[in-house]
Short mmCIF file of C-alpha atoms in Angstrom, two decimals:
data_model
loop_
_atom_site.label_atom_id
_atom_site.label_comp_id
_atom_site.label_asym_id
_atom_site.label_seq_id
_atom_site.Cartn_x
_atom_site.Cartn_y
_atom_site.Cartn_z
CA MET J 168 -8.90 26.34 1.15
CA THR J 169 -11.53 23.62 0.38
CA LEU J 170 -13.49 21.88 3.22
CA ASN J 171 -14.45 18.23 2.44
CA LYS J 172 -17.15 16.53 4.38
CA PHE J 173 -17.10 12.90 4.67
CA ASN J 174 -20.46 11.07 4.89
CA LEU J 175 -20.87 7.64 6.59
CA PRO J 176 -20.78 5.08 3.66
CA ASP J 177 -22.51 1.75 3.39
CA VAL J 178 -19.81 -0.56 4.19
CA GLY J 179 -21.89 -3.63 3.96
CA GLU J 180 -24.75 -4.98 1.91
CA GLY J 181 -28.00 -3.08 2.94
CA LEU J 182 -26.34 -1.02 5.73
CA THR J 183 -28.84 1.68 6.93
CA GLU J 184 -27.17 2.79 10.15
CA ALA J 185 -24.01 2.54 12.32
CA GLU J 186 -22.63 3.66 15.79
CA ILE J 187 -19.47 5.58 16.10
CA VAL J 188 -17.39 3.60 18.39
CA SER J 189 -14.11 5.54 18.61
CA TRP J 190 -12.35 8.33 16.72
CA LYS J 191 -8.78 7.78 15.80
CA VAL J 192 -8.06 11.45 14.82
CA LYS J 193 -8.90 14.79 16.34
CA PRO J 194 -9.20 18.35 14.89
CA GLY J 195 -5.91 19.64 13.74
CA ASP J 196 -4.50 16.15 12.80
CA ALA J 197 -2.93 15.78 9.39
CA VAL J 198 -4.46 12.84 7.55
CA ALA J 199 -3.49 11.06 4.39
CA ILE J 200 -5.65 9.25 1.98
CA ASN J 201 -6.63 5.71 3.56
CA ASP J 202 -5.55 6.78 7.06
CA VAL J 203 -8.07 5.31 9.70
CA LEU J 204 -10.45 8.02 10.79
CA CYS J 205 -12.62 6.03 13.24
CA GLU J 206 -14.25 2.65 14.01
CA ILE J 207 -18.07 1.99 13.44
CA GLU J 208 -20.10 -0.72 14.74
CA THR J 209 -22.61 -1.98 12.14
CA ALA J 210 -25.28 -4.56 12.73
CA LYS J 211 -22.68 -7.21 11.80
CA SER J 212 -19.21 -5.97 12.89
CA ILE J 213 -16.82 -3.36 13.82
CA VAL J 214 -15.34 -1.65 10.74
CA GLU J 215 -12.42 0.72 10.39
CA LEU J 216 -13.31 3.82 8.07
CA PRO J 217 -10.39 5.03 5.87
CA SER J 218 -10.16 8.70 4.88
CA PRO J 219 -10.95 9.43 1.26
CA PHE J 220 -9.23 12.83 1.63
CA ALA J 221 -5.60 14.26 2.47
CA GLY J 222 -5.49 17.24 4.61
CA THR J 223 -6.27 18.51 8.16
CA VAL J 224 -9.01 17.43 10.29
CA SER J 225 -11.23 20.47 10.79
CA GLU J 226 -14.10 19.07 12.97
CA LEU J 227 -15.57 15.95 14.16
CA LEU J 228 -19.38 16.22 13.35
CA VAL J 229 -20.52 13.16 15.29
CA PRO J 230 -19.40 12.22 18.94
CA GLU J 231 -18.55 8.73 19.90
CA GLY J 232 -21.43 6.34 21.07
CA ILE J 233 -23.96 8.15 18.66
CA THR J 234 -25.98 5.97 16.10
CA ILE J 235 -26.50 7.72 12.81
CA ASP J 236 -27.95 6.85 9.30
CA VAL J 237 -25.84 6.12 6.24
CA GLY J 238 -25.16 9.33 4.32
CA THR J 239 -24.83 11.56 7.36
CA ALA J 240 -21.67 13.74 7.53
CA ILE J 241 -19.20 12.50 10.23
CA ILE J 242 -16.01 14.56 9.70
CA SER J 243 -14.76 17.54 7.82
CA VAL J 244 -11.29 17.81 6.27
CA SER J 245 -9.66 20.66 4.90
CA ASP J 246 -7.04 20.49 1.98
CA GLU J 247 -4.72 22.70 3.95
CA VAL J 248 -1.74 21.14 5.50
CA SER J 249 -1.33 21.74 9.12
CA GLY J 250 1.90 22.95 10.78
CA ASP J 251 4.59 25.31 9.47
CA PRO J 252 5.18 24.18 5.89
CA THR J 253 8.42 25.31 4.19
CA PRO J 254 7.95 28.22 1.78
CA ALA J 255 8.02 27.22 -1.94
CA ASP J 256 10.84 29.59 -2.80
CA VAL J 257 13.11 28.23 -0.10
CA ARG J 258 15.01 25.38 -1.06
CA ALA J 259 14.91 22.40 1.66
CA PRO J 260 18.42 21.56 3.09
CA GLU J 261 19.87 18.53 1.49
CA ALA J 262 20.16 15.55 3.85
CA PRO J 263 23.62 14.26 4.25
CA VAL J 264 24.26 11.25 2.26
CA GLN J 265 24.57 8.21 4.72
CA PRO J 266 27.32 5.69 3.70
CA LEU J 267 25.86 2.22 3.15
CA TYR J 268 28.01 0.66 5.81
CA GLY J 269 28.64 3.77 8.14
CA LYS J 270 31.89 5.63 8.79
CA LEU J 271 34.89 4.42 10.67
CA PRO J 272 35.76 6.63 13.72
CA ALA J 273 38.49 9.34 13.16
CA ASP J 274 40.54 8.16 16.03
CA VAL J 275 41.03 4.58 14.82
CA PRO J 276 44.83 3.85 14.65
CA GLU J 277 46.62 3.38 11.45
CA GLU J 278 47.39 -0.23 12.30
CA ALA J 279 43.49 -0.92 12.52
CA THR J 280 43.07 0.42 9.09
CA ALA J 281 45.92 -1.34 7.06
CA ASP J 282 43.40 -2.43 4.40
CA GLY J 283 42.82 1.11 3.42
CA GLY J 284 40.16 1.97 5.59
CA GLY J 285 41.79 4.52 7.77
CA PRO J 286 40.69 8.24 8.36
CA GLY J 287 42.56 9.44 5.33
CA SER J 288 41.36 6.82 3.09
CA PRO J 289 38.41 7.50 0.67
CA LEU J 290 36.81 4.25 1.83
CA ALA J 291 36.34 5.63 5.24
CA GLY J 292 33.56 8.06 4.17
CA GLY J 293 31.62 5.74 1.66
CA PRO J 294 30.56 2.29 1.06
CA LEU J 295 33.04 -0.62 1.23
CA VAL J 296 32.29 -1.75 -2.20
CA GLY J 297 33.72 -5.13 -2.99
CA SER J 298 34.61 -5.95 0.56
CA GLY J 299 33.09 -7.99 3.33
CA PRO J 300 33.35 -11.20 4.94
CA LYS J 301 33.87 -14.41 3.05
CA ALA J 302 31.05 -16.82 2.40
CA ASP J 303 32.18 -19.12 5.08
CA ALA J 304 33.58 -16.45 7.71
CA VAL J 305 30.37 -16.49 9.75
CA LYS J 306 29.06 -19.70 11.20
CA ARG J 307 25.73 -19.97 13.04
CA ARG J 308 25.49 -21.30 16.53
CA PRO J 309 23.47 -24.61 16.94
CA ARG J 310 19.81 -23.70 17.81
CA LYS J 311 18.94 -24.48 21.21
CA THR J 312 16.03 -26.70 21.83
CA ALA J 313 13.33 -25.71 24.22
CA PRO J 314 11.28 -27.97 26.62
CA ALA J 315 8.32 -29.43 24.82
CA ASP J 316 5.68 -27.38 26.72
CA SER J 317 7.52 -24.07 26.01
CA HIS J 318 6.33 -23.53 22.39
CA THR J 319 2.94 -24.65 21.58
CA LEU J 320 0.21 -23.36 19.10
CA ASN J 321 -2.84 -21.40 20.36
CA ALA J 322 -5.91 -21.07 18.25
CA PRO J 323 -8.51 -19.06 20.09
CA GLU J 324 -11.69 -20.88 20.50
CA VAL J 325 -15.23 -19.74 19.46
CA GLU J 326 -18.72 -21.14 20.19
CA PRO J 327 -18.32 -24.08 18.03
CA VAL J 328 -15.88 -26.07 20.16
CA GLN J 329 -16.27 -28.99 22.47
CA PRO J 330 -16.04 -28.75 26.12
CA ARG J 331 -13.13 -29.87 28.29
CA SER J 332 -13.18 -32.88 30.32
CA SER J 333 -11.01 -34.14 33.21
CA ASN J 334 -11.89 -37.76 32.52
CA SER J 335 -9.46 -38.42 29.54
CA ASP J 336 -7.39 -36.94 27.04
CA ALA J 337 -9.90 -38.26 24.39
CA ALA J 338 -12.74 -36.62 26.20
CA GLU J 339 -11.17 -33.18 25.27
CA PRO J 340 -12.22 -32.50 21.74
CA GLU J 341 -10.51 -29.06 21.42
CA SER J 342 -7.31 -29.22 23.31
CA ALA J 343 -5.49 -30.85 26.29
CA PRO J 344 -5.09 -28.61 29.22
CA ALA J 345 -2.26 -26.14 28.97
CA ALA J 346 -0.49 -27.27 32.08
CA ALA J 347 -0.30 -31.09 30.76
CA ALA J 348 3.40 -30.94 29.82
CA ALA J 349 4.91 -33.37 27.21
CA PRO J 350 7.66 -35.84 28.35
CA THR J 351 10.98 -33.93 29.28
CA GLY J 352 12.96 -35.63 26.62
CA GLU J 353 10.72 -34.49 23.68
CA THR J 354 11.96 -31.48 21.55
CA LEU J 355 10.33 -29.51 19.03
CA ASP J 356 10.54 -29.63 15.23
CA GLN J 357 11.06 -25.90 14.65
CA ARG J 358 10.14 -25.92 10.93
CA PRO J 359 7.88 -23.01 9.74
CA THR J 360 4.21 -23.74 9.18
CA PHE J 361 1.45 -21.75 7.57
CA GLY J 362 1.63 -18.00 8.58
CA GLY J 363 5.42 -18.46 9.54
CA ALA J 364 4.81 -19.52 13.01
CA ILE J 365 7.23 -21.96 14.69
CA THR J 366 5.37 -25.19 15.13
CA GLY J 367 5.28 -26.86 18.53
CA LEU J 368 3.54 -29.97 19.84
CA VAL J 369 0.11 -30.42 18.39
CA ASN J 370 -2.92 -28.53 20.09
CA LYS J 371 -0.74 -27.05 22.97
CA VAL J 372 -0.59 -23.36 23.53
CA LEU J 373 2.56 -21.19 22.71
CA ALA J 374 3.88 -19.67 25.93
CA LYS J 375 7.28 -19.23 27.74
CA PRO J 376 7.87 -21.05 30.94
CA PRO J 377 7.63 -18.12 33.18
CA VAL J 378 4.12 -17.32 31.54
CA ARG J 379 3.02 -20.88 31.98
CA LYS J 380 3.97 -20.68 35.70
CA ILE J 381 1.99 -17.49 36.27
CA ALA J 382 -1.02 -19.05 34.54
CA ARG J 383 -0.81 -22.07 36.82
CA ASP J 384 -0.49 -20.01 39.85
CA LEU J 385 -3.46 -17.90 38.82
CA GLY J 386 -5.52 -21.05 37.83
CA ILE J 387 -5.86 -19.79 34.21
CA ASP J 388 -6.26 -22.23 31.27
CA LEU J 389 -3.96 -20.90 28.56
CA ALA J 390 -6.25 -22.11 25.76
CA ASP J 391 -8.87 -19.62 27.08
CA VAL J 392 -6.54 -16.69 26.61
CA VAL J 393 -6.22 -14.57 23.33
CA ALA J 394 -2.68 -14.65 22.22
CA THR J 395 -1.10 -11.58 20.86
CA GLY J 396 2.49 -12.50 20.73
CA LEU J 397 4.40 -12.08 17.33
CA ARG J 398 4.37 -15.93 16.87
CA GLY J 399 0.97 -16.42 18.31
CA GLU J 400 2.33 -17.04 21.92
CA VAL J 401 0.46 -16.12 25.00
CA THR J 402 2.49 -13.10 26.65
CA ARG J 403 2.52 -11.80 30.21
CA GLU J 404 0.45 -8.91 29.11
CA ASP J 405 -2.18 -11.25 27.73
CA LEU J 406 -2.54 -12.93 31.19
CA VAL J 407 -2.80 -9.56 32.78
CA SER J 408 -5.48 -8.61 30.56
CA TYR J 409 -7.35 -11.73 30.88
CA GLN J 410 -7.10 -11.79 34.77
CA ALA J 411 -8.25 -8.21 34.98
CA GLN J 412 -11.31 -9.08 32.77
CA ARG J 413 -12.05 -12.03 34.92
CA ASP J 414 -11.65 -9.99 38.10
CA ALA J 415 -14.02 -7.49 36.68
CA GLU J 416 -16.62 -10.10 36.05
CA LEU J 417 -16.19 -11.42 39.51
CA ASP J 418 -16.48 -8.02 40.97
CA LYS J 419 -19.83 -7.51 39.07
CA ALA J 420 -21.04 -10.67 40.33
CA ASP J 421 -20.42 -9.61 44.01
CA GLY J 422 -22.03 -6.44 43.73
CA PHE J 423 -24.82 -7.45 41.26
CA TRP J 424 -27.90 -7.43 43.61
CA GLY J 425 -29.23 -4.03 44.45
CA LYS J 426 -30.01 -3.11 48.01
CA ALA J 427 -33.61 -3.82 49.04
CA GLY J 428 -34.19 -0.28 50.48
CA LYS J 429 -33.61 1.35 46.97
CA PRO J 430 -36.61 2.35 44.69
CA GLN J 431 -37.47 -0.39 42.24
CA ASP J 432 -36.47 1.67 39.18
CA GLN J 433 -32.99 2.21 40.56
CA ARG J 434 -32.46 -1.60 40.73
CA ILE J 435 -33.32 -1.98 36.99
CA GLU J 436 -30.48 -1.73 34.48
CA GLN J 437 -31.50 -0.27 30.99
CA ILE J 438 -29.38 -1.51 28.21
CA PRO J 439 -29.88 -0.07 24.69
CA VAL J 440 -30.47 -2.66 21.89
CA LYS J 441 -28.15 -1.77 19.16
CA GLY J 442 -25.38 -3.10 16.87
CA VAL J 443 -25.19 -6.98 16.80
CA ARG J 444 -27.75 -7.58 19.39
CA LYS J 445 -30.39 -5.55 17.44
CA ALA J 446 -29.53 -7.40 14.23
CA THR J 447 -29.54 -10.79 16.02
CA ALA J 448 -32.98 -10.03 17.52
CA LYS J 449 -34.53 -8.96 14.35
CA ALA J 450 -33.06 -11.94 12.43
CA MET J 451 -34.25 -14.51 14.80
CA VAL J 452 -37.87 -13.05 14.93
CA ASP J 453 -37.98 -12.87 11.31
CA SER J 454 -36.96 -16.36 11.10
CA ALA J 455 -38.93 -17.80 13.72
CA PHE J 456 -42.13 -16.26 12.59
CA SER J 457 -41.59 -16.72 8.75
CA ALA J 458 -40.12 -20.12 8.58
CA PRO J 459 -42.12 -22.96 10.12
CA HIS J 460 -39.49 -24.81 12.07
CA VAL J 461 -39.30 -28.68 12.50
CA SER J 462 -36.64 -30.15 14.84
CA ILE J 463 -35.24 -33.67 15.06
CA PHE J 464 -32.61 -35.26 17.27
CA VAL J 465 -30.37 -38.38 16.97
CA ASP J 466 -27.85 -39.87 19.55
CA VAL J 467 -24.65 -40.81 17.86
CA ASP J 468 -21.63 -43.17 18.92
CA ALA J 469 -18.75 -40.73 18.04
CA SER J 470 -16.11 -42.98 19.51
CA ARG J 471 -14.51 -43.70 16.04
CA THR J 472 -14.60 -39.93 15.54
CA MET J 473 -12.60 -39.19 18.64
CA GLU J 474 -10.07 -41.90 17.55
CA PHE J 475 -9.71 -40.31 14.16
CA VAL J 476 -9.24 -36.83 15.77
CA LYS J 477 -6.53 -38.24 17.92
CA ARG J 478 -4.83 -39.73 15.02
CA LEU J 479 -5.00 -36.39 13.09
CA LYS J 480 -3.45 -34.56 16.03
CA ALA J 481 -0.49 -36.99 15.97
CA SER J 482 -0.14 -36.75 12.24
CA ARG J 483 2.75 -34.66 10.77
CA ASP J 484 0.52 -33.36 8.02
CA PHE J 485 -1.61 -31.62 10.73
CA GLU J 486 1.16 -30.39 13.05
CA GLY J 487 0.64 -26.95 14.44
CA ILE J 488 -3.05 -27.15 13.20
CA ARG J 489 -5.94 -27.24 15.88
CA VAL J 490 -7.99 -30.24 15.30
CA SER J 491 -11.33 -31.18 16.87
CA PRO J 492 -14.57 -33.18 16.35
CA LEU J 493 -15.99 -30.02 14.88
CA LEU J 494 -13.76 -30.65 11.66
CA ILE J 495 -15.24 -34.02 11.26
CA LEU J 496 -18.87 -32.75 11.76
CA ALA J 497 -18.25 -29.90 9.25
CA LYS J 498 -17.04 -32.60 6.66
CA ALA J 499 -20.02 -34.67 7.60
CA VAL J 500 -22.48 -31.88 7.03
CA ILE J 501 -21.00 -31.15 3.62
CA TRP J 502 -21.03 -34.70 2.67
CA ALA J 503 -24.57 -35.23 3.77
CA ALA J 504 -25.75 -31.94 1.95
CA ALA J 505 -24.55 -33.26 -1.48
CA ARG J 506 -26.62 -36.41 -0.74
CA ASN J 507 -29.60 -34.25 0.20
CA PRO J 508 -29.40 -31.05 -1.76
CA SER J 509 -32.69 -29.48 -0.66
CA VAL J 510 -31.18 -28.65 2.93
CA ASN J 511 -28.63 -26.36 1.19
CA ALA J 512 -31.19 -23.90 -0.23
CA THR J 513 -33.28 -20.69 0.29
CA TRP J 514 -36.96 -20.05 0.11
CA VAL J 515 -37.70 -16.89 -2.10
CA ASP J 516 -40.86 -15.08 -2.35
CA THR J 517 -41.12 -13.37 -5.80
CA ALA J 518 -42.68 -10.13 -6.48
CA GLU J 519 -45.55 -11.65 -8.38
CA GLY J 520 -46.74 -13.25 -4.95
CA ALA J 521 -45.41 -16.73 -6.06
CA ALA J 522 -42.40 -18.41 -4.46
CA GLU J 523 -39.30 -20.29 -5.46
CA ILE J 524 -36.69 -22.64 -3.93
CA HIS J 525 -33.17 -21.88 -4.75
CA VAL J 526 -30.89 -24.83 -4.34
CA LYS J 527 -27.41 -23.73 -4.18
CA HIS J 528 -24.63 -26.04 -5.66
CA TYR J 529 -21.84 -24.59 -3.24
CA MET J 530 -21.55 -24.69 0.36
CA ASN J 531 -20.81 -21.49 2.38
CA LEU J 532 -20.82 -23.14 5.77
CA GLY J 533 -21.79 -21.09 8.68
CA ILE J 534 -20.21 -21.32 12.18
CA ALA J 535 -22.09 -19.75 14.93
CA ALA J 536 -19.59 -17.93 17.19
CA ALA J 537 -20.04 -16.35 20.62
CA THR J 538 -17.91 -13.20 20.62
CA PRO J 539 -17.43 -10.40 23.07
CA ARG J 540 -19.82 -8.48 20.89
CA GLY J 541 -22.48 -11.01 20.68
CA LEU J 542 -23.59 -13.98 18.30
CA MET J 543 -22.08 -13.99 14.98
CA VAL J 544 -22.20 -16.44 12.08
CA PRO J 545 -19.30 -15.98 9.73
CA ASN J 546 -19.09 -18.56 7.00
CA ILE J 547 -16.44 -20.46 5.19
CA LYS J 548 -16.79 -19.78 1.52
CA ASN J 549 -17.03 -22.76 -0.94
CA ALA J 550 -16.25 -25.16 1.90
CA GLN J 551 -17.14 -28.12 -0.50
CA ASP J 552 -13.79 -27.62 -2.31
CA LEU J 553 -11.61 -27.68 0.76
CA SER J 554 -9.59 -30.79 1.91
CA LEU J 555 -9.68 -31.90 5.41
CA LYS J 556 -6.60 -29.86 6.18
CA GLU J 557 -7.65 -26.80 4.35
CA LEU J 558 -11.04 -26.95 6.18
CA ALA J 559 -9.06 -27.18 9.46
CA LEU J 560 -7.08 -24.07 8.73
CA ALA J 561 -10.41 -22.30 7.76
CA LEU J 562 -11.80 -23.05 11.08
CA ASN J 563 -8.76 -21.86 12.84
CA ASN J 564 -8.68 -18.74 11.09
CA LEU J 565 -12.53 -18.18 11.54
CA ALA J 566 -11.95 -18.76 15.30
CA THR J 567 -8.99 -16.45 15.53
CA THR J 568 -10.68 -13.69 13.65
CA ALA J 569 -14.07 -13.88 15.57
CA ARG J 570 -12.48 -13.83 18.96
CA ALA J 571 -10.26 -10.80 18.01
CA GLY J 572 -13.54 -9.05 16.93
CA LYS J 573 -12.19 -8.58 13.37
CA THR J 574 -14.91 -10.45 11.45
CA GLN J 575 -16.00 -8.29 8.44
CA PRO J 576 -19.43 -7.95 7.15
CA ALA J 577 -18.55 -9.98 3.85
CA GLU J 578 -17.63 -12.86 6.03
CA MET J 579 -21.16 -13.13 7.36
CA GLN J 580 -23.02 -12.73 4.21
CA GLY J 581 -24.11 -15.52 1.83
CA GLY J 582 -24.37 -18.54 4.12
CA THR J 583 -26.05 -21.62 3.05
CA LEU J 584 -26.14 -23.85 6.09
CA THR J 585 -24.99 -23.44 9.56
CA ILE J 586 -23.59 -25.41 12.50
CA THR J 587 -23.83 -24.28 16.16
CA ASN J 588 -21.80 -25.95 18.83
CA ILE J 589 -23.98 -25.92 22.01
CA GLY J 590 -21.78 -28.60 23.37
CA ALA J 591 -19.27 -25.91 24.15
CA LEU J 592 -20.98 -25.34 27.55
CA GLY J 593 -21.57 -29.04 28.11
CA ILE J 594 -25.30 -28.90 26.82
CA ASP J 595 -26.54 -32.12 25.26
CA THR J 596 -28.92 -30.84 22.49
CA GLY J 597 -31.22 -27.84 21.71
CA THR J 598 -33.62 -26.59 19.13
CA PRO J 599 -31.65 -23.87 17.29
CA ILE J 600 -33.36 -21.30 15.16
CA ILE J 601 -32.46 -21.14 11.47
CA ASN J 602 -30.24 -18.44 10.32
CA PRO J 603 -32.33 -16.07 7.89
CA GLY J 604 -31.86 -17.02 4.23
CA GLU J 605 -31.03 -20.68 5.00
CA VAL J 606 -33.40 -23.77 5.69
CA ALA J 607 -31.24 -25.87 7.98
CA ILE J 608 -29.04 -25.55 10.92
CA VAL J 609 -27.22 -28.39 13.00
CA ALA J 610 -26.66 -28.22 16.66
CA PHE J 611 -23.63 -30.23 17.95
CA GLY J 612 -23.96 -31.42 21.58
CA THR J 613 -21.20 -32.24 23.98
CA ILE J 614 -19.36 -35.53 23.57
CA LYS J 615 -19.02 -37.52 26.68
CA GLN J 616 -18.71 -41.09 27.89
CA LYS J 617 -22.14 -42.98 28.36
CA PRO J 618 -23.24 -46.56 28.69
CA TRP J 619 -23.96 -47.87 25.18
CA VAL J 620 -25.22 -51.22 24.02
CA LEU J 621 -22.70 -52.61 21.40
CA ASP J 622 -23.09 -56.24 20.15
CA GLY J 623 -25.38 -57.14 23.08
CA GLU J 624 -22.89 -55.72 25.74
CA VAL J 625 -23.11 -52.44 27.81
CA ILE J 626 -19.81 -50.61 27.43
CA PRO J 627 -18.73 -46.82 27.84
CA ARG J 628 -18.57 -45.13 24.35
CA TRP J 629 -18.12 -41.42 23.51
CA ILE J 630 -21.68 -40.33 22.78
CA THR J 631 -23.12 -36.99 21.27
CA THR J 632 -26.60 -35.80 20.32
CA LEU J 633 -27.15 -34.01 17.02
CA GLY J 634 -30.15 -31.76 16.86
CA GLY J 635 -31.31 -30.16 13.57
CA SER J 636 -33.93 -27.45 12.79
CA PHE J 637 -35.46 -27.21 9.38
CA ASP J 638 -37.64 -24.92 7.34
CA HIS J 639 -40.68 -27.19 6.79
CA ARG J 640 -41.63 -25.27 3.73
CA VAL J 641 -38.65 -26.73 2.01
CA VAL J 642 -37.52 -29.83 4.06
CA ASP J 643 -39.92 -32.57 4.70
CA GLY J 644 -39.61 -34.74 7.52
CA ASP J 645 -38.33 -37.62 5.55
CA LEU J 646 -35.73 -35.45 3.98
CA SER J 647 -34.57 -33.96 7.34
CA ALA J 648 -34.33 -37.46 8.73
CA ARG J 649 -32.22 -38.77 5.76
CA PHE J 650 -29.90 -35.75 6.12
CA MET J 651 -29.28 -36.15 9.86
CA ALA J 652 -28.87 -39.99 9.55
CA ASP J 653 -26.07 -39.41 6.89
CA VAL J 654 -24.43 -36.79 9.28
CA ALA J 655 -24.64 -39.19 11.92
CA ALA J 656 -23.16 -42.02 9.81
CA ILE J 657 -19.96 -40.04 9.28
CA LEU J 658 -19.50 -39.47 13.06
CA GLU J 659 -19.90 -43.09 13.60
CA GLU J 660 -17.51 -44.12 10.77
CA PRO J 661 -15.22 -41.25 9.47
CA ALA J 662 -13.82 -43.72 6.92
CA LEU J 663 -17.08 -43.08 4.80
CA LEU J 664 -15.51 -39.86 3.92
CA LEU J 665 -13.05 -41.81 1.62
CA ASP J 666 -15.95 -42.93 -0.53
#
């Protein structure tokens, strides 16, 4: 018997340590090559570790919740198969051959088997070769159409989304409220879309009527619920899970304050800094104290962007795809970076004590995402090559993956420029810290109606504030101003993207 030990591998670029989150096997379990052994949390994401060996688990060498260095042995697997194996000299019993279409029962009357399929017929025990219904013998029932609000598409949201507003439909950049039903007479075009889902009315959430009723009774916005249904629909179980999480948060709030009579140290909660939080803290400190930040801001009339987004939502080409002003901003950033290349660069200190600026002729567009595990910045590779529709699909996929906690380390490496949507919480603007390895980041504020002077008249317009932070070693004030002005120009007139 050979005992194999599996050491913690480097699952990402430069990984030095990881925490064992949960074991998927226990001593005595039989495992095959590539079976999942455990989940580990790195500085960037949760990763499943597959087994490089086949055999029986002998011992789990590291308990859950422990952080260990790369190269540490975590599990031992013997090549001995567990259980009571069949001796090599004993021939295994042959499994009976199953007929392709099954057997007819022995008590079937002769009249029912006039075609030669009776008990005495050789066809009764084998496949009915050459027989079967005629091509036109089976007719499909006409497909029933459902109410317009019973099948809609849900794309889980992340940080880079716009806040909801009750003022107007246009004020809601990401999605309309789930309870706002379409007219009763509308039916769905149930043609398949990307991913094989059934399309519904644009920017609604897929859910059955009983689920919608439960959500309304509980005051839950279906757009906030992560869908786990086979077609991306919100299920009853999803609502139960969401409500339980919400209740737990409320319970924590009710019992948050410690009693005044307790000792001071018993009213202080100590939270270990590890995983994503540890990596984020280090990255932010390194960036803030190595790259001299300069920030500028610009107010933008995004009314035409809101109109453009509304037209895209109604377009058949974007049917079933979540569309928001973030899509237009992402395109604007890509367009403006091509006109001001130095914002898409990296400052590199060389070994000789000199420095270089590496301007990148590709755009890996980072999107800051608030996840249950903390802040992550996955990026869309080669975003400059994507059409508007392809970019919308990439944003949807990024959102779904991040909310599910499935973002992989490779998806967060190699970013060149980042967008953070602080408007998701109704914030107008801010001074974001640059993602390490980049020289620029754009903050997207909330879009809301404000009084705006247009042609000498004060009228309500959809206004947002863009904030940008830049590495002053690479980006001068003039360049940062021109870049932000170009981004603002697209939000004010999206038709410029056609140039």
